[in-house]
CSV table of C-alpha atoms in Angstrom, one decimal:
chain,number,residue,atom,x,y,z
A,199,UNK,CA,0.0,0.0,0.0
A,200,UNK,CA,3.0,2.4,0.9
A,201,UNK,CA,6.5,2.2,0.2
A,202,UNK,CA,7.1,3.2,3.8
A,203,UNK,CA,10.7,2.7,4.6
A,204,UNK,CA,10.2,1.7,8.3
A,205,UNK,CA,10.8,-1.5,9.5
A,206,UNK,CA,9.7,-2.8,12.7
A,207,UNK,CA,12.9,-4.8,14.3
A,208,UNK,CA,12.4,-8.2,16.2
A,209,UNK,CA,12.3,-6.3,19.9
A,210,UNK,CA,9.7,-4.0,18.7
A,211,UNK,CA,7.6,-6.6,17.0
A,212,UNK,CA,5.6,-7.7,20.1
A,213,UNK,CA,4.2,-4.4,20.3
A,214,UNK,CA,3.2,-4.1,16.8
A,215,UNK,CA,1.5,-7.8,16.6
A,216,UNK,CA,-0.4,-6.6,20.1
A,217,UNK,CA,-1.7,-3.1,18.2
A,218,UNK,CA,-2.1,-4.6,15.2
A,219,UNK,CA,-4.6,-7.4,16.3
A,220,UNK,CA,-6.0,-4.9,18.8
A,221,UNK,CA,-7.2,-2.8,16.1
A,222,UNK,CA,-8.2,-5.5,13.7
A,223,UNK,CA,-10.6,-7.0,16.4
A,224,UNK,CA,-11.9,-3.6,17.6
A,225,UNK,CA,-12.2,-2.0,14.1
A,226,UNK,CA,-12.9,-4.0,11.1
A,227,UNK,CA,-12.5,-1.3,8.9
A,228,UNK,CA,-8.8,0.1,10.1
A,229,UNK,CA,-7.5,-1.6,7.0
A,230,UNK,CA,-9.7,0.9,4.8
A,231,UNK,CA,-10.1,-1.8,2.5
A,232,UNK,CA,-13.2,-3.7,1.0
A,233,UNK,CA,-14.4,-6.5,2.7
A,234,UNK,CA,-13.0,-9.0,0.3
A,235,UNK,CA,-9.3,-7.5,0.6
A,236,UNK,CA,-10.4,-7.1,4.1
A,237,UNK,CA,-10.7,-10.7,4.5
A,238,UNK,CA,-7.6,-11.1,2.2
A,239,UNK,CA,-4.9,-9.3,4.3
A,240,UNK,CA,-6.4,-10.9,7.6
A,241,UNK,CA,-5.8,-14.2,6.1
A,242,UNK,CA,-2.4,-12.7,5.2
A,243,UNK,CA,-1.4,-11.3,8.3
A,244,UNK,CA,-1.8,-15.0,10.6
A,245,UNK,CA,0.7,-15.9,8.5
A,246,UNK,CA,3.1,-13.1,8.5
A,247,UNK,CA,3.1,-12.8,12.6
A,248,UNK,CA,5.0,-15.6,12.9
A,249,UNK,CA,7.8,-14.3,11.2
A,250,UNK,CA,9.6,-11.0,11.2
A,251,UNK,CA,10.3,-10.5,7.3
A,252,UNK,CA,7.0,-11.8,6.4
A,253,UNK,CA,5.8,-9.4,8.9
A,254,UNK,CA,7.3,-6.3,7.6
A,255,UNK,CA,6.3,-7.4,4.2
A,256,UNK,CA,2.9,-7.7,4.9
A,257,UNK,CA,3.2,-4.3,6.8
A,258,UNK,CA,4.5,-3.1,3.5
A,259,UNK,CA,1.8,-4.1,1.8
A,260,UNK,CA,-0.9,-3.7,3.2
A,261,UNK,CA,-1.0,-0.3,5.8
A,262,UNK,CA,-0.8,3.3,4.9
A,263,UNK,CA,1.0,6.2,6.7
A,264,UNK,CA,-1.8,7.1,9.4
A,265,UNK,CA,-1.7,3.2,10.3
A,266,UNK,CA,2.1,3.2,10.5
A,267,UNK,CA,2.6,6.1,12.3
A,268,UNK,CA,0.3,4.7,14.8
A,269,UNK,CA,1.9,1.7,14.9
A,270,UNK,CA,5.6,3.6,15.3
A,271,UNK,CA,3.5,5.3,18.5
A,272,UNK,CA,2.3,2.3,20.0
A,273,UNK,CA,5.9,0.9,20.2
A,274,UNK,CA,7.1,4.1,21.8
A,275,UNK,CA,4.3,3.5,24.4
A,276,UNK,CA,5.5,-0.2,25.0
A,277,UNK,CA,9.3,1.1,25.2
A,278,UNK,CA,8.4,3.6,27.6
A,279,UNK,CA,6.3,1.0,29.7
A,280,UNK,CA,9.1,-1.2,29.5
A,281,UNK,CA,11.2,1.7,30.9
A,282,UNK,CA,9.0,2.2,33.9
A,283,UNK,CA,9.0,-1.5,34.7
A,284,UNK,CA,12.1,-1.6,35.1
A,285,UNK,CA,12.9,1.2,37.1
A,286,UNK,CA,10.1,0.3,39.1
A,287,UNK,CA,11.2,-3.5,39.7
A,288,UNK,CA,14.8,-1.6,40.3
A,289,UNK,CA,13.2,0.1,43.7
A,290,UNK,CA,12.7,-1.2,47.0
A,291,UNK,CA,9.2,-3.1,47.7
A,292,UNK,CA,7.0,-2.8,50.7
A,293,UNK,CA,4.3,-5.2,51.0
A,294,UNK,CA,0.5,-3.6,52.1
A,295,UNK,CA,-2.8,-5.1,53.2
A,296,UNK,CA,-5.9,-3.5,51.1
A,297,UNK,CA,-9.2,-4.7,51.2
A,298,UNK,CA,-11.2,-7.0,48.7
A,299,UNK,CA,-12.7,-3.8,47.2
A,300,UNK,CA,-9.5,-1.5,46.8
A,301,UNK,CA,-7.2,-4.4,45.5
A,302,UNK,CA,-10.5,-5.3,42.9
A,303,UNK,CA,-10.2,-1.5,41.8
A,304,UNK,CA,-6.3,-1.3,41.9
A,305,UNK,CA,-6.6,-4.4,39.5
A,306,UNK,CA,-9.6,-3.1,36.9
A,307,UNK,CA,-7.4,0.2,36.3
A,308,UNK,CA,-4.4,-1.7,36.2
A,309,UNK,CA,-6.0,-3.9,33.7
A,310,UNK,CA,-7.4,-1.7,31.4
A,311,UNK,CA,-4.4,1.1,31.6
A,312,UNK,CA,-1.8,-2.2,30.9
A,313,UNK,CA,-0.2,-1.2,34.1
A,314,UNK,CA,1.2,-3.0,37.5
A,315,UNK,CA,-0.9,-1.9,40.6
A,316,UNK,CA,2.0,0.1,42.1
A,317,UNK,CA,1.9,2.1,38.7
A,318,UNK,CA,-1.3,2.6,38.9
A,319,UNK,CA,-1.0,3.7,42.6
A,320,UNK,CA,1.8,6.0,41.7
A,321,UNK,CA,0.5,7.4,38.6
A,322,UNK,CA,-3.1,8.5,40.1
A,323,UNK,CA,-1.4,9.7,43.4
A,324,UNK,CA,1.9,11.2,42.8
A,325,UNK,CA,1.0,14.5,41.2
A,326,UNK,CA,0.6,18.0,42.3
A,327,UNK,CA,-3.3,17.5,42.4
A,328,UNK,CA,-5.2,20.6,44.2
A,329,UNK,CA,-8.1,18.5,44.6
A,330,UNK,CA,-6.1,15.2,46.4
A,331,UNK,CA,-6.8,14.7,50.2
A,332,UNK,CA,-3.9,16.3,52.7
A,333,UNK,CA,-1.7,12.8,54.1
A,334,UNK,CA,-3.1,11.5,56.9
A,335,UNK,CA,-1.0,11.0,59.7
A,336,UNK,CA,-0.1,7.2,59.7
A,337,UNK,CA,-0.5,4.7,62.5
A,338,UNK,CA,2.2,2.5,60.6
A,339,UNK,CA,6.2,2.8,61.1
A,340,UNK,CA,7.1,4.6,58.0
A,341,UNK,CA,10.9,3.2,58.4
A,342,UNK,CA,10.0,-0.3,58.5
């Protein structure tokens, strides 16, 4: 479709197989093709996933420059998540007790945002937010 020059490397493709059939099952149309071609480059593509030249060929052939700019996004999103993993895993742990309901929450967000709970935790609580409760004074031994 394009004679786009990009091509996706082997640690990046993960993230491109993940958009890629994210969009294909959420929007039938993102291939702006007819329903016959449609139906062609899906049978297409479960081929090509399995291997990284077929892959970019299919890629190549088959997605214009909106689609792989979005798909050049979505694997800066999962290198940046990576990034945060990481640093995260690199810090101390503390283990807490939350109830049923708050670890049920802590889980949903974490699910749908593709976080870990601590990242979730961190995220929605660690900014300069006018409108966040003051700290409470703990009962716990903050140096344990």
């Amino acid at each position: 479709m394009t004679n786009h020059t990009y091509v996706i490397r082997q640690q990046d493709r993960n993230a491109a197989i993940s958009f890629i059939d994210n969009q294909l099952n959420q929007n039938h149309a993102w291939l702006n093709e007819t329903e016959s071609q449609r139906a062609i480059a899906g049978q297409e593509y479960l081929q090509a996933r399995t291997d990284p030249a077929s892959f970019n060929a299919w890629c190549q052939k088959w997605l214009n420059e909106s689609q792989w700019a979005e798909i050049k996004q979505a694997i800066c999103i999962a290198k940046d998540r990576q990034e945060t993993r990481l640093r995260y895993a690199a810090e101390p742990h503390k283990t807490i007790s939350v109830t049923h309901r708050a670890w049920k929450i802590l889980s949903e967000i974490a699910l749908q945002e593709q976080l870990t709970l601590s990242e979730v935790i961190v995220n929605r609580l660690s900014g300069n937010d006018a409108t966040a409760c003051p700290p409470a004074k703990s009962r716990y031994n903050l140096t344990s």
